[in-house]
Coordinates of C-alpha atoms in Angstrom, one line a residue:
M285 CA 0.0 0.0 0.0
V286 CA 2.8 2.4 0.9
A287 CA 4.7 1.5 -2.3
Q288 CA 1.6 2.2 -4.4
L289 CA 1.1 5.6 -2.6
R290 CA 4.7 6.5 -3.3
R291 CA 4.4 5.7 -6.9
K292 CA 1.2 7.8 -7.3
L293 CA 3.0 10.7 -5.6
R294 CA 5.9 10.2 -8.0
L295 CA 3.6 10.3 -11.0
L296 CA 2.1 13.6 -9.7
S297 CA 5.6 15.1 -9.2
L298 CA 6.9 14.2 -12.7
P299 CA 7.3 17.4 -14.8
H300 CA 6.4 15.7 -18.1
V301 CA 3.2 14.1 -16.7
A302 CA 0.7 16.9 -16.3
R303 CA -2.0 16.5 -13.6
S304 CA -4.6 16.9 -16.3
H305 CA -3.4 13.8 -18.0
L306 CA -4.1 11.7 -14.9
V307 CA -7.8 12.7 -14.7
S308 CA -8.6 13.3 -18.4
N309 CA -11.5 11.5 -19.9
D310 CA -10.3 12.3 -23.4
R311 CA -9.6 9.4 -25.7
Y312 CA -6.0 8.2 -25.8
R313 CA -4.0 10.2 -28.3
W314 CA -1.9 7.3 -29.6
F315 CA -0.1 9.3 -32.3
A316 CA 2.0 12.4 -31.8
V317 CA 4.7 14.1 -33.8
G318 CA 7.3 12.6 -31.4
D319 CA 6.3 9.1 -32.8
I320 CA 8.2 9.9 -36.0
N321 CA 11.5 10.4 -34.2
A322 CA 10.9 7.4 -32.0
F323 CA 10.0 5.2 -35.0
F324 CA 13.3 5.9 -36.8
G325 CA 15.2 5.1 -33.6
L326 CA 13.5 1.8 -32.9
M327 CA 13.1 0.7 -36.5
L328 CA 16.8 1.3 -37.4
D329 CA 17.9 -0.5 -34.2
N330 CA 16.0 -3.6 -35.4
V331 CA 17.2 -3.3 -39.0
A332 CA 20.8 -3.1 -37.7
G333 CA 20.2 -6.2 -35.6
L334 CA 18.9 -8.2 -38.6
I335 CA 21.7 -7.0 -40.8
L336 CA 24.2 -7.9 -38.1
V337 CA 22.9 -11.5 -37.9
V338 CA 23.3 -12.1 -41.6
S339 CA 26.6 -10.2 -41.9
L340 CA 28.3 -12.0 -39.0
L341 CA 27.1 -15.4 -40.1
A342 CA 28.2 -14.9 -43.7
G343 CA 31.4 -13.0 -42.9
V344 CA 32.7 -14.9 -40.0
F345 CA 31.4 -18.5 -40.6
Q346 CA 30.9 -18.4 -44.4
F347 CA 27.2 -19.3 -43.7
P348 CA 25.1 -19.0 -46.8
A349 CA 23.6 -15.6 -46.6
E350 CA 20.6 -16.4 -48.9
F351 CA 19.6 -19.2 -46.5
A352 CA 19.8 -16.8 -43.5
V353 CA 17.6 -14.2 -45.2
Q354 CA 15.0 -16.7 -46.4
A355 CA 14.9 -19.1 -43.4
M356 CA 16.0 -17.2 -40.3
V357 CA 15.1 -13.5 -40.9
P358 CA 11.3 -13.9 -41.5
G359 CA 10.7 -15.7 -38.1
T360 CA 13.0 -13.3 -36.3
A361 CA 11.1 -10.4 -37.8
I362 CA 7.7 -12.0 -36.8
G363 CA 8.9 -11.9 -33.2
V364 CA 9.4 -8.2 -33.3
F365 CA 6.0 -7.8 -35.1
V366 CA 4.1 -9.7 -32.4
G367 CA 5.9 -8.1 -29.5
D368 CA 5.5 -4.5 -30.7
L369 CA 1.8 -5.1 -31.5
M370 CA 1.2 -6.4 -28.0
F371 CA 3.0 -3.4 -26.5
F372 CA 0.9 -1.2 -28.7
A373 CA -2.2 -2.7 -27.3
L374 CA -0.9 -2.7 -23.8
A375 CA -0.4 1.1 -24.0
F376 CA -4.1 1.5 -24.8
W377 CA -4.9 -0.7 -21.7
L378 CA -2.7 1.5 -19.5
A379 CA -4.2 4.7 -20.9
K380 CA -7.7 3.5 -20.1
R381 CA -6.7 2.2 -16.7
T382 CA -5.0 5.4 -15.6
R383 CA -7.3 7.7 -17.6
R384 CA -4.3 9.4 -19.2
S385 CA -3.7 10.5 -22.8
D386 CA 0.1 10.7 -22.8
V387 CA 1.0 7.0 -22.3
T388 CA 4.1 5.9 -24.2
A389 CA 4.3 2.3 -25.4
M390 CA 7.1 0.0 -24.3
P391 CA 9.6 -0.5 -27.2
L392 CA 10.6 -4.0 -28.1
G393 CA 13.2 -5.4 -30.5
L394 CA 15.9 -7.9 -31.0
D395 CA 18.1 -8.4 -28.0
T396 CA 21.6 -7.2 -29.0
P397 CA 23.6 -9.4 -26.6
S398 CA 21.6 -12.4 -27.8
T399 CA 22.3 -11.5 -31.4
F400 CA 26.0 -11.8 -30.9
G401 CA 25.6 -14.8 -28.5
M402 CA 23.5 -16.8 -31.0
V403 CA 25.8 -16.1 -33.9
F404 CA 29.1 -16.8 -32.1
F405 CA 28.1 -19.5 -29.7
V406 CA 25.2 -21.3 -31.2
L407 CA 24.5 -20.8 -34.9
G408 CA 28.1 -20.5 -36.1
P409 CA 29.5 -23.4 -34.1
A410 CA 26.5 -25.6 -35.0
F411 CA 27.1 -24.8 -38.7
I412 CA 30.8 -25.8 -38.4
D413 CA 29.8 -28.9 -36.3
G414 CA 27.3 -29.9 -39.0
K415 CA 30.0 -29.7 -41.7
V416 CA 33.0 -31.2 -39.8
R417 CA 31.5 -33.8 -37.4
L418 CA 28.3 -34.8 -39.3
G419 CA 29.8 -34.4 -42.8
L420 CA 26.9 -32.3 -44.1
D421 CA 27.1 -30.2 -47.2
E422 CA 26.8 -26.4 -46.8
M423 CA 23.0 -26.1 -47.2
E424 CA 22.3 -29.1 -44.9
A425 CA 24.7 -27.8 -42.3
A426 CA 22.9 -24.4 -42.5
R427 CA 19.6 -26.2 -42.0
F428 CA 21.1 -28.1 -39.0
A429 CA 22.3 -24.8 -37.4
W430 CA 18.8 -23.3 -38.1
H431 CA 17.1 -26.2 -36.3
I432 CA 19.4 -25.7 -33.3
G433 CA 18.7 -22.0 -33.4
I434 CA 14.9 -22.7 -33.4
W435 CA 15.2 -24.9 -30.3
A436 CA 17.3 -22.2 -28.6
I437 CA 14.7 -19.5 -29.1
V438 CA 11.7 -21.8 -28.3
M439 CA 13.4 -22.9 -25.0
S440 CA 14.2 -19.2 -24.2
G441 CA 10.5 -18.3 -24.8
L442 CA 9.3 -21.2 -22.6
F443 CA 11.8 -20.1 -19.9
K444 CA 10.4 -16.6 -20.0
V445 CA 6.8 -17.8 -19.7
V446 CA 7.8 -19.6 -16.5
C447 CA 9.7 -16.6 -15.3
S448 CA 6.9 -14.0 -15.9
P449 CA 5.0 -14.7 -12.7
V450 CA 8.2 -14.9 -10.6
S451 CA 10.2 -12.2 -12.3
G452 CA 10.6 -10.3 -9.1
W453 CA 12.0 -13.3 -7.3
I454 CA 14.6 -13.8 -10.1
R455 CA 15.7 -10.2 -9.8
R456 CA 16.3 -10.6 -6.1
S457 CA 18.1 -14.0 -6.5
V458 CA 20.6 -13.2 -9.2
P459 CA 23.3 -10.8 -7.9
R460 CA 23.2 -7.6 -10.1
A461 CA 27.0 -7.5 -10.2
G462 CA 27.1 -11.0 -11.7
L463 CA 24.4 -10.6 -14.3
L464 CA 25.1 -7.0 -15.2
G465 CA 28.8 -7.7 -15.2
S466 CA 28.4 -10.5 -17.7
L467 CA 26.3 -8.2 -19.8
A468 CA 29.0 -5.5 -19.6
A469 CA 31.5 -8.1 -20.8
I470 CA 29.3 -8.9 -23.8
A471 CA 28.6 -5.3 -24.5
L472 CA 32.3 -4.3 -24.6
V473 CA 33.7 -7.3 -26.5
L474 CA 30.9 -8.3 -28.8
I475 CA 28.6 -5.4 -29.2
S476 CA 31.1 -2.6 -29.2
F477 CA 34.5 -4.0 -30.4
L478 CA 33.6 -6.4 -33.2
P479 CA 31.2 -4.0 -35.0
L480 CA 33.9 -1.3 -34.7
L481 CA 36.2 -3.4 -36.9
D482 CA 33.5 -3.4 -39.6
I483 CA 32.9 0.3 -39.1
L484 CA 36.6 1.1 -39.6
K485 CA 36.8 -1.0 -42.8
T486 CA 35.6 2.3 -44.3
P487 CA 36.9 4.8 -41.7
L488 CA 35.9 8.0 -43.6
V489 CA 32.3 7.0 -43.5
G490 CA 32.4 5.0 -40.3
L491 CA 34.0 7.7 -38.1
V492 CA 31.5 10.3 -39.3
A493 CA 28.5 8.0 -38.6
L494 CA 29.9 7.1 -35.2
A495 CA 30.5 10.7 -34.2
I496 CA 26.9 11.7 -35.2
V497 CA 25.4 8.8 -33.2
L498 CA 27.6 9.3 -30.0
T499 CA 27.1 13.1 -30.1
S500 CA 23.4 13.0 -30.5
L501 CA 22.5 9.9 -28.4
I502 CA 25.1 10.1 -25.6
G503 CA 26.0 13.8 -25.7
R504 CA 22.3 14.6 -26.3
V505 CA 23.2 17.3 -28.8
P506 CA 20.3 17.9 -31.2
L507 CA 20.6 17.6 -34.9
P508 CA 19.1 20.2 -37.2
L509 CA 15.3 19.8 -37.6
R510 CA 15.5 17.5 -34.5
V511 CA 16.4 14.6 -36.9
P512 CA 17.0 11.4 -34.8
G513 CA 20.7 10.6 -34.4
T514 CA 20.4 7.2 -36.0
L515 CA 18.6 8.6 -39.1
G516 CA 21.0 11.5 -39.3
A517 CA 24.0 9.1 -39.3
L518 CA 22.4 7.0 -42.0
I519 CA 21.6 10.0 -44.2
V520 CA 25.0 11.7 -43.9
A521 CA 27.3 8.7 -43.7
G522 CA 25.2 6.7 -46.3
G523 CA 25.3 9.7 -48.6
M524 CA 29.1 9.9 -48.2
F525 CA 29.4 6.2 -48.9
Y526 CA 27.7 6.3 -52.2
V527 CA 29.5 9.5 -53.3
L528 CA 32.8 7.8 -52.6
R529 CA 31.7 4.7 -54.5
A530 CA 30.6 6.8 -57.4
F531 CA 34.1 8.2 -57.6
G532 CA 35.5 4.6 -57.7
V533 CA 37.1 4.7 -54.2
E534 CA 38.2 1.1 -53.4
G535 CA 36.3 -0.8 -50.7
Y536 CA 33.0 1.0 -50.8
V537 CA 30.6 -1.9 -51.5
A538 CA 27.5 -2.5 -49.4
S539 CA 27.4 -5.6 -47.2
G540 CA 25.3 -8.0 -49.2
E541 CA 25.5 -6.5 -52.6
H542 CA 26.8 -9.5 -54.5
S543 CA 25.6 -12.4 -52.3
I544 CA 21.8 -12.6 -52.5
T545 CA 19.2 -12.7 -55.2
P546 CA 16.2 -10.8 -53.9
T547 CA 13.1 -13.1 -53.4
M548 CA 9.8 -11.6 -52.6
F549 CA 7.7 -13.5 -50.1
P550 CA 10.3 -16.2 -49.3
S551 CA 8.8 -19.5 -48.3
M552 CA 11.8 -21.4 -46.8
W553 CA 10.9 -20.2 -43.3
L554 CA 7.6 -22.1 -43.6
E555 CA 9.6 -25.3 -43.2
A556 CA 9.6 -24.5 -39.5
F557 CA 6.0 -25.7 -39.4
E558 CA 7.1 -29.1 -40.6
F559 CA 8.7 -29.4 -37.1
Q560 CA 11.7 -31.3 -38.4
W561 CA 13.7 -29.3 -35.9
L562 CA 12.1 -31.4 -33.1
D563 CA 14.5 -34.2 -34.1
R564 CA 17.5 -32.1 -33.1
F565 CA 16.6 -31.9 -29.4
S566 CA 19.6 -33.8 -28.1
E567 CA 22.1 -31.7 -30.2
A568 CA 20.3 -28.5 -29.1
M569 CA 20.5 -29.3 -25.4
K570 CA 24.3 -28.9 -25.3
Y571 CA 23.8 -25.2 -26.2
M572 CA 21.3 -24.5 -23.4
P573 CA 24.0 -23.5 -20.9
I574 CA 24.9 -20.7 -23.3
V575 CA 21.3 -19.8 -24.3
L576 CA 19.6 -19.6 -20.9
P577 CA 21.9 -17.0 -19.4
F578 CA 20.9 -14.7 -22.2
A579 CA 17.3 -15.5 -21.5
I580 CA 17.8 -14.7 -17.8
G581 CA 19.5 -11.5 -18.9
T582 CA 16.5 -10.4 -21.0
V583 CA 14.1 -11.2 -18.1
V584 CA 16.1 -9.0 -15.7
G585 CA 16.6 -6.4 -18.4
G586 CA 12.8 -6.4 -19.0
I587 CA 12.3 -5.8 -15.2
D588 CA 14.7 -3.0 -15.3
C589 CA 13.0 -1.5 -18.4
T590 CA 9.7 -1.7 -16.6
E591 CA 11.0 0.2 -13.6
S592 CA 12.6 2.7 -15.9
A593 CA 9.2 3.3 -17.7
A594 CA 7.5 3.6 -14.3
A595 CA 10.0 6.3 -13.3
A596 CA 9.2 8.1 -16.5
G597 CA 5.4 8.0 -15.7
D598 CA 4.2 4.8 -17.3
E599 CA 3.7 2.0 -14.8
Y600 CA 3.3 -1.2 -16.6
P601 CA 2.8 -4.5 -14.7
T602 CA 6.2 -6.2 -14.6
G603 CA 4.8 -9.7 -15.1
T604 CA 2.8 -8.6 -18.1
V605 CA 5.8 -7.0 -19.7
I606 CA 7.9 -10.2 -19.3
F607 CA 5.0 -12.3 -20.6
V608 CA 4.7 -10.2 -23.7
E609 CA 8.5 -10.7 -24.2
A610 CA 8.0 -14.4 -23.7
I611 CA 5.2 -14.7 -26.3
A612 CA 7.1 -12.6 -28.8
T613 CA 10.2 -14.8 -28.4
L614 CA 8.1 -18.0 -28.7
A615 CA 6.4 -16.7 -31.8
A616 CA 9.8 -15.9 -33.3
G617 CA 11.1 -19.4 -32.5
L618 CA 8.1 -21.3 -33.8
C619 CA 8.3 -19.3 -37.0
G620 CA 12.0 -20.1 -37.5
G621 CA 13.5 -17.1 -35.8
V622 CA 16.9 -17.3 -34.3
V623 CA 17.2 -14.2 -32.0
Q624 CA 15.1 -13.5 -29.0
T625 CA 13.2 -10.3 -28.4
T626 CA 13.3 -8.0 -25.4
P627 CA 11.9 -4.7 -24.1
Y628 CA 14.3 -1.9 -25.0
I629 CA 15.9 0.6 -22.6
G630 CA 14.7 3.5 -24.7
H631 CA 11.3 4.2 -23.2
P632 CA 12.2 7.3 -21.3
A633 CA 14.0 8.7 -24.3
Y634 CA 11.0 8.0 -26.6
K635 CA 8.7 9.6 -24.0
Q636 CA 10.9 12.7 -23.8
M637 CA 10.7 12.9 -27.6
G638 CA 6.9 13.1 -27.3
G639 CA 6.2 9.6 -28.6
R640 CA 3.0 7.7 -27.7
S641 CA 2.4 4.2 -29.2
A642 CA 2.2 4.8 -33.0
Y643 CA 6.0 4.2 -33.2
T644 CA 5.7 0.6 -32.0
L645 CA 2.9 0.0 -34.4
A646 CA 4.9 1.4 -37.3
T647 CA 8.0 -0.6 -36.3
A648 CA 6.0 -3.8 -36.0
L649 CA 4.5 -3.3 -39.5
L650 CA 7.8 -2.4 -41.2
I651 CA 10.0 -5.0 -39.6
G652 CA 7.3 -7.7 -39.9
T653 CA 6.6 -7.1 -43.6
A654 CA 10.3 -6.6 -44.4
G655 CA 11.1 -10.0 -43.1
V656 CA 8.1 -12.0 -44.4
G657 CA 7.7 -10.0 -47.6
G658 CA 11.3 -10.4 -48.5
Y659 CA 12.3 -6.7 -49.0
F660 CA 14.6 -6.8 -46.0
V661 CA 17.2 -8.1 -48.5
Y662 CA 17.2 -4.6 -50.0
F663 CA 18.1 -3.1 -46.6
Y664 CA 20.9 -5.7 -46.4
Q665 CA 22.2 -4.9 -49.8
I666 CA 21.8 -1.1 -49.8
I667 CA 22.5 0.1 -46.3
P668 CA 26.3 0.3 -45.6
E669 CA 27.3 -1.4 -42.4
A670 CA 29.5 1.6 -41.5
A671 CA 26.4 3.9 -41.5
V672 CA 24.2 1.7 -39.3
F673 CA 26.5 -0.3 -37.0
P674 CA 27.5 2.8 -34.9
I675 CA 24.1 2.4 -33.1
L676 CA 25.5 -0.9 -31.8
I677 CA 28.5 0.9 -30.4
F678 CA 26.0 3.2 -28.6
V679 CA 24.1 0.2 -27.3
G680 CA 27.2 -1.5 -26.0
L681 CA 28.4 1.7 -24.3
E682 CA 25.0 2.2 -22.7
I683 CA 24.8 -1.4 -21.4
T684 CA 28.3 -1.1 -20.0
A685 CA 27.5 2.3 -18.3
Q686 CA 24.2 1.0 -16.9
S687 CA 26.0 -2.2 -15.7
F688 CA 28.1 0.0 -13.4
S689 CA 25.5 2.7 -12.5
A690 CA 22.8 0.1 -11.6
T691 CA 25.3 -1.8 -9.4
P692 CA 26.3 -0.7 -5.9
T693 CA 29.6 1.1 -5.9
R694 CA 31.2 -1.5 -3.6
H695 CA 30.6 -4.1 -6.4
Y696 CA 32.4 -2.3 -9.2
A697 CA 35.4 -4.6 -8.9
A698 CA 33.1 -7.6 -9.4
V699 CA 31.6 -6.0 -12.6
A700 CA 35.2 -5.4 -13.8
L701 CA 36.2 -9.0 -13.0
A702 CA 33.3 -10.2 -15.2
C703 CA 34.9 -8.6 -18.2
V704 CA 38.1 -10.7 -17.9
P705 CA 36.8 -14.0 -19.3
A706 CA 35.3 -12.0 -22.2
L707 CA 38.7 -10.6 -23.0
A708 CA 39.9 -14.2 -23.2
F709 CA 37.2 -14.8 -25.8
L710 CA 38.3 -11.8 -27.7
A711 CA 41.9 -12.8 -27.6
N712 CA 41.0 -16.3 -28.8
S713 CA 38.5 -15.3 -31.5
F714 CA 41.0 -14.7 -34.3
P715 CA 43.5 -17.5 -33.5
S716 CA 40.5 -19.9 -33.3
Q717 CA 39.6 -18.9 -36.9
I718 CA 43.2 -19.7 -38.0
F719 CA 43.3 -23.0 -36.1
G720 CA 39.8 -23.8 -37.5
D721 CA 41.6 -24.3 -40.8
P722 CA 42.6 -27.9 -41.3
A723 CA 46.0 -26.8 -42.4
Y724 CA 46.8 -25.4 -38.9
S725 CA 46.5 -26.6 -35.3
I726 CA 47.6 -25.5 -31.9
E727 CA 49.6 -28.8 -31.6
G728 CA 51.6 -27.9 -34.7
L729 CA 53.1 -24.8 -33.0
G730 CA 56.8 -25.0 -32.4
D731 CA 56.9 -22.9 -29.3
P732 CA 55.5 -24.9 -26.3
G733 CA 55.1 -21.8 -24.2
L734 CA 52.8 -20.2 -26.9
R735 CA 51.0 -23.5 -27.3
D736 CA 50.2 -23.7 -23.6
K737 CA 49.1 -20.1 -23.5
L738 CA 46.7 -20.6 -26.4
Q739 CA 45.3 -23.7 -24.9
T740 CA 44.7 -21.9 -21.6
L741 CA 43.1 -19.0 -23.5
L742 CA 40.7 -21.5 -25.2
I743 CA 39.8 -23.0 -21.8
L744 CA 39.1 -19.6 -20.2
S745 CA 37.1 -18.4 -23.3
N746 CA 34.8 -21.4 -23.6
G747 CA 31.6 -20.7 -21.6
F748 CA 32.8 -17.3 -20.7
I749 CA 29.3 -15.9 -20.2
L750 CA 28.6 -18.2 -17.3
T751 CA 32.2 -17.9 -16.0
S752 CA 31.7 -14.1 -15.9
L753 CA 28.4 -14.4 -14.1
L754 CA 29.8 -16.8 -11.5
W755 CA 33.1 -15.1 -10.9
A756 CA 31.4 -11.7 -10.5
S757 CA 28.7 -13.1 -8.3
A758 CA 31.3 -14.8 -6.1
L759 CA 33.4 -11.6 -5.8
A760 CA 30.3 -9.6 -4.9
S761 CA 29.5 -12.1 -2.2
I762 CA 33.1 -11.9 -0.9
I763 CA 32.8 -8.1 -0.8
D764 CA 29.6 -8.4 1.2
Q765 CA 31.4 -10.9 3.4
R766 CA 29.1 -13.7 2.4
L767 CA 31.9 -16.2 2.3
R768 CA 29.7 -19.4 2.4
R769 CA 27.7 -18.1 -0.6
A770 CA 30.9 -17.3 -2.5
G771 CA 32.3 -20.8 -1.6
G772 CA 29.1 -22.4 -2.9
L773 CA 29.5 -20.5 -6.2
F774 CA 33.1 -21.7 -6.6
L775 CA 32.0 -25.3 -5.9
L776 CA 29.4 -24.8 -8.6
C777 CA 32.1 -23.6 -10.9
G778 CA 34.0 -26.8 -10.2
L779 CA 30.9 -28.9 -10.9
L780 CA 30.2 -27.1 -14.2
T781 CA 33.9 -27.5 -15.2
V782 CA 33.9 -31.4 -15.0
F783 CA 30.9 -31.4 -17.4
G784 CA 32.3 -28.9 -19.9
V785 CA 29.7 -26.2 -19.3
I786 CA 32.5 -23.8 -18.6
H787 CA 36.2 -24.2 -19.4
S788 CA 35.8 -26.9 -22.0
P789 CA 39.3 -27.6 -23.5
V790 CA 37.7 -28.5 -26.8
P791 CA 36.9 -26.0 -29.6
G792 CA 33.2 -25.5 -29.9
S793 CA 32.8 -26.1 -26.1
P794 CA 31.0 -29.5 -26.2
L795 CA 29.7 -31.1 -23.0
Y796 CA 31.2 -34.3 -21.8
W797 CA 31.1 -36.7 -18.8
P798 CA 33.4 -36.2 -15.8
W799 CA 35.2 -39.5 -16.5
S800 CA 36.0 -38.6 -20.1
A801 CA 39.5 -37.6 -21.5
E802 CA 38.3 -34.0 -22.0
A803 CA 37.4 -33.7 -18.3
A804 CA 40.9 -35.0 -17.4
M805 CA 42.4 -32.0 -19.3
V806 CA 40.7 -29.5 -16.9
R807 CA 40.7 -31.6 -13.7
Q808 CA 43.1 -29.1 -12.0
F809 CA 40.6 -26.3 -12.8
A810 CA 37.8 -28.3 -11.1
L811 CA 40.0 -29.2 -8.1
G812 CA 41.1 -25.6 -7.8
Y813 CA 37.5 -24.4 -7.7
A814 CA 36.7 -27.1 -5.1
V815 CA 39.6 -26.2 -2.8
T816 CA 38.8 -22.5 -3.1
G817 CA 35.1 -23.1 -2.3
L818 CA 35.9 -25.3 0.7
L819 CA 38.5 -22.7 1.9
L820 CA 36.0 -19.9 1.8
V821 CA 33.4 -22.0 3.6
A822 CA 35.9 -23.0 6.3
W823 CA 37.0 -19.3 6.5
S824 CA 33.4 -18.3 7.1
Y825 CA 32.9 -20.8 10.0
W826 CA 36.2 -19.7 11.5
L827 CA 35.1 -16.0 11.5
S828 CA 31.8 -17.0 13.1
A829 CA 33.7 -19.0 15.8
I830 CA 35.8 -16.0 16.8
G831 CA 32.8 -13.6 16.6
A832 CA 34.0 -11.7 13.6
P833 CA 31.5 -10.4 11.1
S834 CA 31.0 -12.7 8.1
D835 CA 27.8 -14.0 6.5
S836 CA 25.9 -12.4 9.4
R837 CA 26.6 -9.1 7.6
A838 CA 24.2 -10.1 4.8
E839 CA 21.1 -8.5 6.4
E840 CA 23.0 -5.3 6.9
V841 CA 24.1 -5.3 3.2
E842 CA 20.5 -5.9 2.1
S843 CA 19.3 -2.8 4.0
E844 CA 21.9 -0.5 2.5

């Protein structure tokens, strides 16, 4: 009751929520001029995500781009379509319930960390596994990876459905430093650094686009005519790109210009309804330790976005927001999509722009029809990566900044520690491409010291998302003097190591049994975790025995 009263008082005190809006009997004004700016921001973010999926698969793994566009993109776009339509309707419900005419819809789109995670840890490795281990040809290996991806998204959607009624409990149970620290690691390494390489392939265009995006979105410096920063970057940098190409400057070719034949209304994605992907359940399960942390991240992120929207004046039910996210993700997976959806952090910004709910409707219609109708391929072929990828840099920086700002100051070291395993993945990413070539192998290196370092790098990088989460959670517990909890987390690390969930010594990070040869290669890692965990537990009991503060400080920390 007290919490509800506080929230009502907060609504009345917000400068952008006039008192007349709270008691107005007028019909909900679902369209405003601000929806135009909000639409371009949300739409281009999703277009960039779709381009990123196809570009990374084709560029890094030599995945057939045409298959990705015709089989994976339509279902992924349908997830955005369903989710944004549901949030459009939810805005009407909130407007009627609160008798306000200025409600802004929650934005929804492709989850950027999951986009990178699915490409680098699920789809790409599954594609290579299909070709190398199963001996499939390129198209069949692509279909194999697609089926694994469908399973991943369907399982993520089901997980979110289960989480929706207990979303508050999940938020309390997962240490923020652990979860947000692992997201910061992904944001810095995957979302910010790797796209930066693509941006700087054409630095004249890329740096201009990046400057426009960062100045307008982070510096909050308005562009002329109040053009959205993402649209301004696309217009200016895209125009520069085609001028340079017209003058014959080398290297100025759009991402998919020569790789795909446009096909209107592609039908390959409809094969998802034949449910052949159900036969790949056992193969898909080994990727679940990678997939589910991303699903947890979107659930907690959705909770955070709901709180952010409430602070801006639009108090949506948290469970409903997570349920919408779950249904959109399920719809994407069942239609052949390979990236989960999530509420976006941009609600307060879109509300400040004056947006209502028309922008989510317009985004749903454009992204949905682009994917299913087949004209997304023109976006992929025409829009230069250097003109649209800077928005990913912005997203990565925002996630990193929020990971620190939303974490207690005393846990900053834990957030920083979470980034270390991600740096191992980054350091290993390019050597792994070299040693993925049959002509090369780590064992063939002449320098034994370098060979050992690269093997250790591989072990640390495999399963780095869970490693980041667990290490940061353990350090946060140590900082709070919850040594028994930290010890339990290290014991869990040891258990996960002997099954290959983290620290797998094999490329591709396959799971294995504790008595296998692979487990023997990382036995010292597992024993090290076990000894560390037992040490911390014993330390905690010793502190309790001498009357020193230890896990008893937990209640004090909770109240801070």
